Short mmCIF file of C-alpha atoms and ligand atoms in Angstrom, two decimals:
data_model
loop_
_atom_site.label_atom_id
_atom_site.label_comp_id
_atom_site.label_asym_id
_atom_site.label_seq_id
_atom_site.Cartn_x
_atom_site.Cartn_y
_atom_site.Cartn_z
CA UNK A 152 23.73 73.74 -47.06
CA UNK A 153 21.46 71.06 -47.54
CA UNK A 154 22.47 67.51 -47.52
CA UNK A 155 20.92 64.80 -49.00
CA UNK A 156 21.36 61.27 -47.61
CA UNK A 157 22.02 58.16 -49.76
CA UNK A 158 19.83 54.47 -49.35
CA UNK A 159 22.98 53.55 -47.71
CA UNK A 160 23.38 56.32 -44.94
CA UNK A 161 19.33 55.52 -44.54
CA UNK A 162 19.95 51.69 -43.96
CA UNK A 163 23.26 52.54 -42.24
CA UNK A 164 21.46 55.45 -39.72
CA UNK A 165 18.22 52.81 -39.03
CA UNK A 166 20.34 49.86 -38.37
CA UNK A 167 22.32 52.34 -35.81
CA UNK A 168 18.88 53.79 -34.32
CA UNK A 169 17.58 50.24 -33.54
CA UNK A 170 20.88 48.99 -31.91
CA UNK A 171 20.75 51.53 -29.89
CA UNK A 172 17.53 52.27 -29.32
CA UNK A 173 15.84 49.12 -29.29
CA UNK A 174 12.72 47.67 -31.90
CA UNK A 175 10.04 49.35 -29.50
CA UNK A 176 11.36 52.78 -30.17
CA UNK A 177 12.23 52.13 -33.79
CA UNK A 178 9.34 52.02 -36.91
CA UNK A 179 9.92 52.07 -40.43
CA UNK A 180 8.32 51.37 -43.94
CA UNK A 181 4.57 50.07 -43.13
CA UNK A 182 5.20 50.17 -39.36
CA UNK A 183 4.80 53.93 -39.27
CA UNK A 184 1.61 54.79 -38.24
CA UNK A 185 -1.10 57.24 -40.10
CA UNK A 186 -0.75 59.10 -36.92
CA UNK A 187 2.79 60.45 -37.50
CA UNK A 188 1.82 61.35 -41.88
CA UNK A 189 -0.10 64.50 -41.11
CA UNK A 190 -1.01 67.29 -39.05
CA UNK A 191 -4.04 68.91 -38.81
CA UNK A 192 -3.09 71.42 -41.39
CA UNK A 193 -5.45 69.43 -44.29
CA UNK A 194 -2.23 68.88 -46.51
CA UNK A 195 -1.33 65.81 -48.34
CA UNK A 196 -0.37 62.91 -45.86
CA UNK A 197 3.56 61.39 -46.37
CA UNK A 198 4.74 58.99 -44.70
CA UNK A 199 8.21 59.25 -43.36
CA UNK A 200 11.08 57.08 -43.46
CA UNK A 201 11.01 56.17 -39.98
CA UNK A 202 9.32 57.35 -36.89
CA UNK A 203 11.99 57.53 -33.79
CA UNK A 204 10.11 57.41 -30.56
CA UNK A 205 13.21 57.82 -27.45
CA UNK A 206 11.29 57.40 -23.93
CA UNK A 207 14.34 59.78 -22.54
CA UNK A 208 16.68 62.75 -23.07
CA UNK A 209 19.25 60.37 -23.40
CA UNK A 210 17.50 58.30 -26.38
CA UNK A 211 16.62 61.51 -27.99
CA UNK A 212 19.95 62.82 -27.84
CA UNK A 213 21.13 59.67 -29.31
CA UNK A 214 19.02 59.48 -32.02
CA UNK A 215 19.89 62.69 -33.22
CA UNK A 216 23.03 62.27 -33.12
CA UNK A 217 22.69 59.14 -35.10
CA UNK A 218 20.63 60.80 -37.72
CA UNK A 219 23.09 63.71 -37.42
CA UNK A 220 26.26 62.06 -38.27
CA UNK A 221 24.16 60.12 -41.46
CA UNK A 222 22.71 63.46 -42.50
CA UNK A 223 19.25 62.24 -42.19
CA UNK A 224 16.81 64.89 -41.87
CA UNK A 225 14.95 64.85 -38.33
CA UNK A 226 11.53 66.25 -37.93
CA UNK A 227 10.37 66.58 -34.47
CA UNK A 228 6.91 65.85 -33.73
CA UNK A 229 4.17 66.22 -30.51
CA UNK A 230 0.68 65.50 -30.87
CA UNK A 231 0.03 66.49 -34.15
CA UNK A 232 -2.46 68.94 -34.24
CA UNK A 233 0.01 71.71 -35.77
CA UNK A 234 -2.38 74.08 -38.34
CA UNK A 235 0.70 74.75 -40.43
CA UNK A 236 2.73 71.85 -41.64
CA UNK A 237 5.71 72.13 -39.16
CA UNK A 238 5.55 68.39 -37.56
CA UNK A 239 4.99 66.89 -41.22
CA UNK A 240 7.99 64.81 -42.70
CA UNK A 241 9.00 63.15 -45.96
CA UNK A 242 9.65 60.28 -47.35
CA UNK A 243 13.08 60.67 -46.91
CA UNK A 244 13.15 62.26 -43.42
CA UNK A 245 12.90 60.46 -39.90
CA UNK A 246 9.94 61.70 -37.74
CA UNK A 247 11.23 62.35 -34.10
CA UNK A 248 8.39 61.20 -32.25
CA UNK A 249 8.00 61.97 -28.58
CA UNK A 250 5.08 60.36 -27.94
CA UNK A 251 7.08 58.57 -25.35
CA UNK A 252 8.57 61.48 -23.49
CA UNK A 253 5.58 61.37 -20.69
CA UNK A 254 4.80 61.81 -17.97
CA UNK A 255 4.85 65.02 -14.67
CA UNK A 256 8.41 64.66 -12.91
CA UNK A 257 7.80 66.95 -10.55
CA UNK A 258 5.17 69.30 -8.68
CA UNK A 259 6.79 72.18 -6.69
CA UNK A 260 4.15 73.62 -4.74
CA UNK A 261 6.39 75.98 -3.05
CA UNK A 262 8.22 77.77 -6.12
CA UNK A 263 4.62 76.85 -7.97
CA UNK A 264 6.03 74.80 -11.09
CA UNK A 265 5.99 71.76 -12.58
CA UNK A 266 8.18 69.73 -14.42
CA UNK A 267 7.05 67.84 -17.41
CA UNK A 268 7.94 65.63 -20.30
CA UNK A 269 7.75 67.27 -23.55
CA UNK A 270 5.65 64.72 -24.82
CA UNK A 271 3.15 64.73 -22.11
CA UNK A 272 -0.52 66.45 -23.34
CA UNK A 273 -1.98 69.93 -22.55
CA UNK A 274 -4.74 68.37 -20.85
CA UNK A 275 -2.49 65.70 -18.26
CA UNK A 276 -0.97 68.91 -17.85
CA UNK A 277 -3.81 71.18 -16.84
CA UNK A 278 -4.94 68.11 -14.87
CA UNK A 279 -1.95 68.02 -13.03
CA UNK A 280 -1.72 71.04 -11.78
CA UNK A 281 -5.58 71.41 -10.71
CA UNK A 282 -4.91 68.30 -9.11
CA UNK A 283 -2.04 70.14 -6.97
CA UNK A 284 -4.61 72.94 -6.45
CA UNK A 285 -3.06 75.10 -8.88
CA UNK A 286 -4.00 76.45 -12.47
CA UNK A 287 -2.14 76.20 -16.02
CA UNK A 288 -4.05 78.69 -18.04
CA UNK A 289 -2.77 77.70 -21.32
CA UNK A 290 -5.93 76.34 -23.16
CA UNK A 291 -6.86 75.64 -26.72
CA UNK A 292 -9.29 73.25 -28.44
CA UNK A 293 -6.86 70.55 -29.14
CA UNK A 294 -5.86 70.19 -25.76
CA UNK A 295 -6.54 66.29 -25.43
CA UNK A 296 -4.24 65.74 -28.19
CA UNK A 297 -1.69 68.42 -28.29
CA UNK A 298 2.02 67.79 -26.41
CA UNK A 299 3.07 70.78 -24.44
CA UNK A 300 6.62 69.98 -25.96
CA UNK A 301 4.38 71.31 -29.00
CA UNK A 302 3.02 73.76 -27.75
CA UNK A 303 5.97 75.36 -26.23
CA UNK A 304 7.88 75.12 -30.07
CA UNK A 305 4.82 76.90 -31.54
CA UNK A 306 4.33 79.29 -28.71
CA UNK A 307 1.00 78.85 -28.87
CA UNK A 308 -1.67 81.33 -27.88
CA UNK A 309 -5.06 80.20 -27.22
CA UNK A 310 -8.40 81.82 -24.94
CA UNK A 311 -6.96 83.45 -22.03
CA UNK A 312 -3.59 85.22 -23.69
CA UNK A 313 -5.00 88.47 -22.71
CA UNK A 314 -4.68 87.56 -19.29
CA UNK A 315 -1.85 85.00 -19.03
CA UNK A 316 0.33 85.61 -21.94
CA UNK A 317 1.50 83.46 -24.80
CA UNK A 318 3.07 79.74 -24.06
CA UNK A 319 6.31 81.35 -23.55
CA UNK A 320 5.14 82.93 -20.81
CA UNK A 321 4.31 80.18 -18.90
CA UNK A 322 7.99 78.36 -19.00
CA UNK A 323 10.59 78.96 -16.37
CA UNK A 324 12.99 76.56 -17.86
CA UNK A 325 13.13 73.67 -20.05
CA UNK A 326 15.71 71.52 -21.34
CA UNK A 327 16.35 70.72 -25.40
CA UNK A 328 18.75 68.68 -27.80
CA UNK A 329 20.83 70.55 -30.45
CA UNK A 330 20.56 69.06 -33.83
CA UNK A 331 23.24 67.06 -33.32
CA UNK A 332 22.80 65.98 -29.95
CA UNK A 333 24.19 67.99 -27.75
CA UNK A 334 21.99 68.73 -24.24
CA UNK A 335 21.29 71.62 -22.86
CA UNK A 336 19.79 71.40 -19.80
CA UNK A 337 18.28 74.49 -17.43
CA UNK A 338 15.30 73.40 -15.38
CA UNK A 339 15.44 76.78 -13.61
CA UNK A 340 12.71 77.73 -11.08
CA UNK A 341 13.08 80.77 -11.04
CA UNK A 342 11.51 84.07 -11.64
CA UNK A 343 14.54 86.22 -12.28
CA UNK A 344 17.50 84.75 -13.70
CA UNK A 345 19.44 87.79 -16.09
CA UNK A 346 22.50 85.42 -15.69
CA UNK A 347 23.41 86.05 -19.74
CA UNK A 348 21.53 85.07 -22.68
CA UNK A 349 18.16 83.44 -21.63
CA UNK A 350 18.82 80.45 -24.13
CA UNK A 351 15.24 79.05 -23.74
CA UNK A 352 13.79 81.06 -26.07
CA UNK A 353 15.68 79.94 -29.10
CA UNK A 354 13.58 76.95 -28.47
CA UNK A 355 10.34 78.54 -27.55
CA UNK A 356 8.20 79.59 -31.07
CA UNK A 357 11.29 78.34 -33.60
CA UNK A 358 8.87 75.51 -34.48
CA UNK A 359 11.71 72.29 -33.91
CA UNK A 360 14.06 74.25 -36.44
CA UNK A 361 16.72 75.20 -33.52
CA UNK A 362 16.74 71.98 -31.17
CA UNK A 363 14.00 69.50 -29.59
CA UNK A 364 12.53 69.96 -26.12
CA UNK A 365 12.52 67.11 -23.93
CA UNK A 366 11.57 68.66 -20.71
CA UNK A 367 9.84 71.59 -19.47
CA UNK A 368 9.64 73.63 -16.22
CA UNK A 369 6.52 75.31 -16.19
CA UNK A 370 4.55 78.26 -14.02
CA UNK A 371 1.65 77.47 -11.81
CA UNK A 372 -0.49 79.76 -10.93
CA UNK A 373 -3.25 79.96 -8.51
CA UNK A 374 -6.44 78.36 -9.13
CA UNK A 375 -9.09 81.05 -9.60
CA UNK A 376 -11.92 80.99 -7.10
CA UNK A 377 -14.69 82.45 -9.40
CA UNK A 378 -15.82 82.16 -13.10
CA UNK A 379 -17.81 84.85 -14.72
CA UNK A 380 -18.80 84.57 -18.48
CA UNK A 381 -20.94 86.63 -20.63
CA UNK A 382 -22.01 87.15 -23.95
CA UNK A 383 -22.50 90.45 -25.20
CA UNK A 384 -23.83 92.25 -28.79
CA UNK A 385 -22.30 95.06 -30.53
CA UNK A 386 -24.25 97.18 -33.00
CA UNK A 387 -21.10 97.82 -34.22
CA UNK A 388 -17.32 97.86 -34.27
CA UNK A 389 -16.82 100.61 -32.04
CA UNK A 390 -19.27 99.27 -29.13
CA UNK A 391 -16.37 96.48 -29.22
CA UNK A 392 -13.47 98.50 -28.54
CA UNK A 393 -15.89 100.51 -25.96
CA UNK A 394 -16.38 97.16 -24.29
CA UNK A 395 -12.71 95.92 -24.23
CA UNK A 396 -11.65 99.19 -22.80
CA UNK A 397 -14.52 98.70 -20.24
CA UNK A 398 -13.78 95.38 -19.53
CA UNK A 399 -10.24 96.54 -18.97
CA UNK A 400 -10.88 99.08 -16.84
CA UNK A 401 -13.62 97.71 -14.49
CA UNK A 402 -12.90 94.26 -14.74
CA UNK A 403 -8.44 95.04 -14.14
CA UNK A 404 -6.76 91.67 -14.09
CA UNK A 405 -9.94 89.58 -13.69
CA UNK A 406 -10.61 89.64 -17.62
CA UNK A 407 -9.26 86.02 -19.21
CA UNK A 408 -11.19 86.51 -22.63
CA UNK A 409 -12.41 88.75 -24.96
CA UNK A 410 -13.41 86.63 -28.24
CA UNK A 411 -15.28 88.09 -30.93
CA UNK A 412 -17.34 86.65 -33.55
CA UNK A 413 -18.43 88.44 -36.50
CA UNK A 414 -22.42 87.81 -37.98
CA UNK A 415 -20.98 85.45 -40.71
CA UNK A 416 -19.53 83.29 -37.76
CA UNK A 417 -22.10 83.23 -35.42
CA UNK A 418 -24.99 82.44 -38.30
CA UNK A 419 -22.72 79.28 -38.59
CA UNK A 420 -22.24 78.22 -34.91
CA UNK A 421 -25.88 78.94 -33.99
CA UNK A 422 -27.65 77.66 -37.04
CA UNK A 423 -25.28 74.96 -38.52
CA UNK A 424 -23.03 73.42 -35.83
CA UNK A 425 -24.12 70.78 -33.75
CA UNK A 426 -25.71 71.23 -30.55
CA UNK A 427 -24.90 74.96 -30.81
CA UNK A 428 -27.89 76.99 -29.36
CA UNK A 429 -27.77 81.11 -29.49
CA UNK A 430 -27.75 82.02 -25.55
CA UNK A 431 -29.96 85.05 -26.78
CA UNK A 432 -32.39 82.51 -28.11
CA UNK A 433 -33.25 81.35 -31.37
CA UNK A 434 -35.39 84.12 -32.71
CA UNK A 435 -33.15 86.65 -31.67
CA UNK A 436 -32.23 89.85 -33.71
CA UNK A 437 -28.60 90.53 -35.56
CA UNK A 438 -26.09 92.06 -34.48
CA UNK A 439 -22.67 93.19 -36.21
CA UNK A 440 -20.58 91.79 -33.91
CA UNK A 441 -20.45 89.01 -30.39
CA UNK A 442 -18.16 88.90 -27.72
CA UNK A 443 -17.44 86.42 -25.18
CA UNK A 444 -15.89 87.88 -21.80
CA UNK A 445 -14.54 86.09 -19.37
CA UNK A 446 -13.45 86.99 -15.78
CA UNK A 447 -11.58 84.85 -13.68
CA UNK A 448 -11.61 85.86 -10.02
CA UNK A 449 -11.19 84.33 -6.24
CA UNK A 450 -14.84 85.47 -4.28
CA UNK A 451 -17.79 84.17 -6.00
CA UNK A 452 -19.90 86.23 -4.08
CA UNK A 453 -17.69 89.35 -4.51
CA UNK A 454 -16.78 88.70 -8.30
CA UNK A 455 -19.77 87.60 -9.15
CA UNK A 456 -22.06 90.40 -8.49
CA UNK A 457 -19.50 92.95 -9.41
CA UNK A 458 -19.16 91.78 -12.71
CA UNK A 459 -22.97 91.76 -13.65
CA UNK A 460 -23.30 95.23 -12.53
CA UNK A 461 -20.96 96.43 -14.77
CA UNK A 462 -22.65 94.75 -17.81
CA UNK A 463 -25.88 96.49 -16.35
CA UNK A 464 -24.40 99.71 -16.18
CA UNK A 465 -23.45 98.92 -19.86
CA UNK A 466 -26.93 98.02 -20.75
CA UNK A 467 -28.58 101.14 -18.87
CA UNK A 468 -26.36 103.61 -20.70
CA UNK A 469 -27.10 102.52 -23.87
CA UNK A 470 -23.40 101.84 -24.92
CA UNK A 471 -24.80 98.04 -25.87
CA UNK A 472 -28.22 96.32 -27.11
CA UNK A 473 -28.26 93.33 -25.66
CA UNK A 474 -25.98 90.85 -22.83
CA UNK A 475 -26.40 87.48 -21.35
CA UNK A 476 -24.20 86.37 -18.39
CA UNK A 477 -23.76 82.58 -17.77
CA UNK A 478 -25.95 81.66 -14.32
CA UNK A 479 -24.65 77.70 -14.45
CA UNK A 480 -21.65 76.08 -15.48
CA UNK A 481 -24.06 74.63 -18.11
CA UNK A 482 -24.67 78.31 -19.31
CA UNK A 483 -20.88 78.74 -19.56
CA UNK A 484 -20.59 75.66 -21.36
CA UNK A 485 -23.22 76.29 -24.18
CA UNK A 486 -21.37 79.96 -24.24
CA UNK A 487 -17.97 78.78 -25.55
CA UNK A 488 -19.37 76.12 -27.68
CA UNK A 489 -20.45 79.15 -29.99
CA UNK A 490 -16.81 80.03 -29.86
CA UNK A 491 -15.64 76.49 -29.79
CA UNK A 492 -18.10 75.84 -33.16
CA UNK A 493 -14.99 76.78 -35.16
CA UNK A 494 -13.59 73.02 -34.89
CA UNK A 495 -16.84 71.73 -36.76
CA UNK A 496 -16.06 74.06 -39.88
CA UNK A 497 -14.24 71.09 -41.72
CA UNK A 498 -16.97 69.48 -41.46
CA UNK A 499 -19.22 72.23 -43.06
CA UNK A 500 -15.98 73.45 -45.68
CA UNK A 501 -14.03 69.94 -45.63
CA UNK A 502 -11.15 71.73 -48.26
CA UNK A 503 -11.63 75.28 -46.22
CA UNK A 504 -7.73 77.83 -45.79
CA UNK A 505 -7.81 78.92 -42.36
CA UNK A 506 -5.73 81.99 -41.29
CA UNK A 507 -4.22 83.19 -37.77
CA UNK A 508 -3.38 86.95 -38.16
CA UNK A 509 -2.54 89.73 -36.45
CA UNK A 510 -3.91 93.27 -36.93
CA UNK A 511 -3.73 96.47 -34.54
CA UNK A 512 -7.28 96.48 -32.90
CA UNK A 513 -8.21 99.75 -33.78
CA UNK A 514 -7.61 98.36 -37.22
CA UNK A 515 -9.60 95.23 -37.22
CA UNK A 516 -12.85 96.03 -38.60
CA UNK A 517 -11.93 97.75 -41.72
CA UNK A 518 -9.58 95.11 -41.96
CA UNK A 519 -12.26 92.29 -41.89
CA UNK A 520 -14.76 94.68 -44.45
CA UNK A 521 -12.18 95.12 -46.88
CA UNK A 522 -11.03 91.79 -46.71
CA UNK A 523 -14.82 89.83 -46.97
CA UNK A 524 -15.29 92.44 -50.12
CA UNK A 525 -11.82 91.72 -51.96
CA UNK A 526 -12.52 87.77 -51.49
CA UNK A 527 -16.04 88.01 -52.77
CA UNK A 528 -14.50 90.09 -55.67
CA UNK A 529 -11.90 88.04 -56.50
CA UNK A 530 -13.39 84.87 -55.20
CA UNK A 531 -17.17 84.27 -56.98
CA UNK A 532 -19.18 82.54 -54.66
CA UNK A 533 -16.34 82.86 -52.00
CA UNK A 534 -17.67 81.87 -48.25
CA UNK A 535 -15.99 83.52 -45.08
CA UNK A 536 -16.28 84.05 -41.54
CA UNK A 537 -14.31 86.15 -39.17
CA UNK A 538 -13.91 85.47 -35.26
CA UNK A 539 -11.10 85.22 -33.08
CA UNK A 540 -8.76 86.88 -30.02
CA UNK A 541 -9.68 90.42 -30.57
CA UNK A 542 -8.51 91.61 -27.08
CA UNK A 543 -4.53 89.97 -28.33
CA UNK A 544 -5.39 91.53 -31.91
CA UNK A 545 -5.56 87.58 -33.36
CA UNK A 546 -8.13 87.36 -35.73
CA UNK A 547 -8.91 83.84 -37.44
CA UNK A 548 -10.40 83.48 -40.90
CA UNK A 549 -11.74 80.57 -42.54
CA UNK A 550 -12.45 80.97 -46.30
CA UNK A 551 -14.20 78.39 -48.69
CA UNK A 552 -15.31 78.21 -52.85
CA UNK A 553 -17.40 75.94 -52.91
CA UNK A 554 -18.49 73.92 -55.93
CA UNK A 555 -14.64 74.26 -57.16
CA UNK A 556 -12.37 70.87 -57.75
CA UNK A 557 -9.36 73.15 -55.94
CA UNK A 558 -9.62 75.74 -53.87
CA UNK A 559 -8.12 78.88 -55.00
CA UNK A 560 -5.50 78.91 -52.29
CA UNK A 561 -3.12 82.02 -54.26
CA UNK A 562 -6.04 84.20 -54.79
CA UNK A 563 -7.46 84.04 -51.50
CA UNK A 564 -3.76 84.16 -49.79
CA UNK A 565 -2.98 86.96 -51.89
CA UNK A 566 -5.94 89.16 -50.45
CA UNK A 567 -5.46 87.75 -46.89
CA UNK A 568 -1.68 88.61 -46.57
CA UNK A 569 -1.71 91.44 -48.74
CA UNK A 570 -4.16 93.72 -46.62
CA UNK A 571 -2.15 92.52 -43.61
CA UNK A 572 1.28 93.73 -44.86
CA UNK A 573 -1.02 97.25 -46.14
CA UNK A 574 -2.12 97.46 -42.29
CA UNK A 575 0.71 96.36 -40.75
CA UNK A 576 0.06 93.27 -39.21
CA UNK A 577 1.58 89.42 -39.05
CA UNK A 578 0.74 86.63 -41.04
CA UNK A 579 0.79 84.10 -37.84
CA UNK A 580 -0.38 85.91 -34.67
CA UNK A 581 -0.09 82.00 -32.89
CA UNK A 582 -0.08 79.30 -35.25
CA UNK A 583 3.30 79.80 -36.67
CA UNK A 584 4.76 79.65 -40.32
CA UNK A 585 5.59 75.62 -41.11
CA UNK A 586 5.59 75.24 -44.54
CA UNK A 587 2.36 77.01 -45.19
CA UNK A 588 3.15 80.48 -44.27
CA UNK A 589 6.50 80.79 -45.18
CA UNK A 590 6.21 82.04 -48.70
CA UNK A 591 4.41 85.28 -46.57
CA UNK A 592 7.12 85.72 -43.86
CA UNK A 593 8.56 88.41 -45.85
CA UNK A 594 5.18 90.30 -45.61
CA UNK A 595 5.27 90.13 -41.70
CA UNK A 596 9.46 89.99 -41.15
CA UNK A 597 12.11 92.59 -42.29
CA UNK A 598 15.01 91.04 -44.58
CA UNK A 599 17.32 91.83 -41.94
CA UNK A 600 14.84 89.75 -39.42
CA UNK A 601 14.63 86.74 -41.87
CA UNK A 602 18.56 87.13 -42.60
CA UNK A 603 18.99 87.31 -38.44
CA UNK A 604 17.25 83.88 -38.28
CA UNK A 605 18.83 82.28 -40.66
CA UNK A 606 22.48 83.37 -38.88
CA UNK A 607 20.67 81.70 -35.72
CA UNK A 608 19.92 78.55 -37.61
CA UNK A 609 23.41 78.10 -39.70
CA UNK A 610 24.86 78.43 -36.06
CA UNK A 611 22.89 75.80 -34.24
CA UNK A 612 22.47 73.25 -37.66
CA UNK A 613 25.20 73.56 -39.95
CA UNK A 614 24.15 70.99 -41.95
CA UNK A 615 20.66 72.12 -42.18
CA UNK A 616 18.97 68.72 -40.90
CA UNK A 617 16.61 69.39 -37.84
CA UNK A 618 13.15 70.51 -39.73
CA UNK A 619 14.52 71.43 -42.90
CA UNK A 620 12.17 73.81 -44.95
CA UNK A 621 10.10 74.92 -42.05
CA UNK A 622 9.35 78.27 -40.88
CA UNK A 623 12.86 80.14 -42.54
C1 LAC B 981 -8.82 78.99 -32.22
C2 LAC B 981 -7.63 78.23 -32.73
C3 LAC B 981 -7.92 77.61 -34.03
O1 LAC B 981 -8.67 80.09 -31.78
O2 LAC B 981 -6.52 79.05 -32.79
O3 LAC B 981 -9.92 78.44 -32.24
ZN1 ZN B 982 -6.92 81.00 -31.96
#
């Protein structure tokens, strides 16, 4: 059931949020800032009705409630730098801003967590905890922007996954608002808790369609004492899988990364980004494939040493052509900003689709040859490059026409999600559905799954109102 609001439960539901929330937490018509129209998805901008910014539980509870009982859409939002249209609202839905919600509560050294605000960014977060002389491994690019209340929703992934595990991996407890206000707070500590359902994840990669975090408890873990990075070249698709099995095996629970770039990919980031230089020099041969490896370890002058000698061993017996490690932190730098080069693409492509699969490994490079031949096919002039989270079996793609009014988003869609539902794979290894994906669920998801989710979200929102139209 969807409802639609009248002007009058609008006016009625505003006049309510700013009694009881106060001017300062309350912005409507012009007020509403550019900030809160868009993500970082590249759609069209709207602005919302109203942005609701609570600086508590209680005022987010309240609001929702509010909007709730006026059957006023709600559409939670972080920091905005969603790839997929989730935190974007209309005109006639409120924005649930928690841009407020900051701040760390709480550093546990002993049980090695930390409590946070939702709204509190990635970066205060990883700050925090180095600060404590821990580690929080979750890291992607937009991590100066990005709310871990966000992050957490979208489960996202990012660079080290192979070694630390998705968002949801990271949380111990957390504490959300049902659509209509109820609270459900468990800021558990602990490891083990099989005390019944564990109700966080309903929150945890639902995207703000099942309730809004407001506070998180999250895993610390223990700053790593050593950082080894290399870049290596494959000759082909097979040296990679040699080398991730390698890396596995030599390397055990040291390896944090193992991102692969394809030749169209690093052309761009060595010749085309700024301040990108190839670490095998600028006159350097092809190859048909990069990978980044990272180790993270605790004895730089065990670790260190240990790791080079395998990538020698590598190099001696032939099994690769060519490998750099990092000797500086400068080195390591200049490494991932080949890797990090993807964020200056919309520059390059300004109307580029971007794409977050999933693919078996062992599938990946047929995958990426039959899918650069079916675009240039059905795409004239089509431009593509391939890179991403190989070791997690995430591959990114960012397509372009160029010379073309409007991009021709069905075509290329069509070939992307096609050849993942013929191989088996998900349309959203970490990004998550939104509104973009969701016409290509059913090519990832079972009708039973969908038809399970949608049970899950008639129970929790009856009347259909927190994130309407997103993900199911
Ligand atoms: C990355 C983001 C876009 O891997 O997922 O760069
Ligand atoms: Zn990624």
């Amino acid at each position: 059931m969807t409802t639609t609001a009248t002007t009058a439960d609008q006016s009625a539901a505003l006049e309510e949020l700013l009694q009881h929330l106060g001017s300062q937490a309350v912005l409507s018509g012009d007020d509403v800032l550019v900030r809160n129209h868009n993500d970082y998805s590249g759609m069209m901008p709207t602005r919302p009705l109203a942005v609701v910014r609570p600086a508590d539980t209680h005022g987010v509870a309240t609001a929702m409630r509010i909007c709730y009982s006026h059957g006023i859409a709600m559409v939670p939002q972080g920091g905005m730098t969603g790839l997929c249209g989730g935190a974007r609202a209309g005109t006639d839905q409120i924005a649930l801003s928690l841009e407020r919600l900051v701040g760390i509560e709480e550093v546990d050294a002993t049980s090695a967590t930390m409590t946070v605000a939702a709204g509190t960014p990635l970066e205060t977060v990883q700050m925090a905890a180095a600060e404590a002389g821990f580690f929080f491994p979750l890291d992607l690019g937009a991590r100066g922007s990005c709310a871990i209340g966000g992050n957490l929703s979208t489960n996202a992934g990012g660079n080290r996954v192979i070694r630390y595990g998705m968002a949801r991996e990271m949380v111990l407890g957390l504490e959300a608002v049902l659509p209509e206000g109820t609270v459900i707070t468990s800021l558990n500590k602990m490891i083990k808790n099989n005390a019944g359902f564990d109700l966080k994840h309903l929150f945890i990669g639902s995207e703000g369609t099942l309730g809004v975090i407001t506070r998180v408890v999250l895993r610390m873990f223990p700053k790593p004492g050593s950082t080894m990075t290399a870049i290596c070249a494959a000759d082909d698709f097979d040296t990679v899988l040699r080398l991730l099995s390698s890396a596995r095996r030599e390397l055990g629970p040291l390896l944090s990364a193992f991102e692969v770039m394809w030749p169209d990919y690093w052309t761009f980031a060595t010749t085309q980004a700024p301040g990108v230089r190839n670490p095998f020099g600028a006159d350097a041969p092809a190859h048909a494939a990069y990978v980044l490896v990272e180790a993270l370890g605790t004895d730089p002058a065990l670790d260190a040493p240990r790791f080079e000698a395998w990538l020698e061993r590598l190099l001696e017996a032939g099994v690769m052509p060519n490998a750099v490690v990092a000797q500086s932190l400068a080195d390591e730098r200049a490494f991932w900003d080949v890797r990090d080069a993807c964020g200056e693409l919309h520059t390059l492509w300004p109307r580029h689709m971007a794409f977050d699969i999933g693919l078996p490994v062992a599938a990946m490079d047929t995958y990426v040859l039959r899918c650069k031949e079916e675009l240039a096919r059905r795409v004239p002039g089509c431009q593509s490059v391939f890179y991403g989270h190989i070791g997690d079996g995430n591959l990114h793609i960012v397509a372009f026409q160029p010379g073309v009014d409007e991009q021709p988003k069905d075509e290329v869609e069509d070939t992307v999600y096609g050849l993942v539902r013929d191989f088996g794979g998900t349309v959203s290894a970490e990004h998550g559905i939104g509104t973009l994906k969701r016409r290509w669920l059913g090519h990832a998801r079972s009708e039973e799954q969908i038809e399970l989710m949608r049970t899950l979200k008639r129970a929790l929102d009856p009347k259909n109102l927190l994130n309407p139209g997103k993900v199911i």
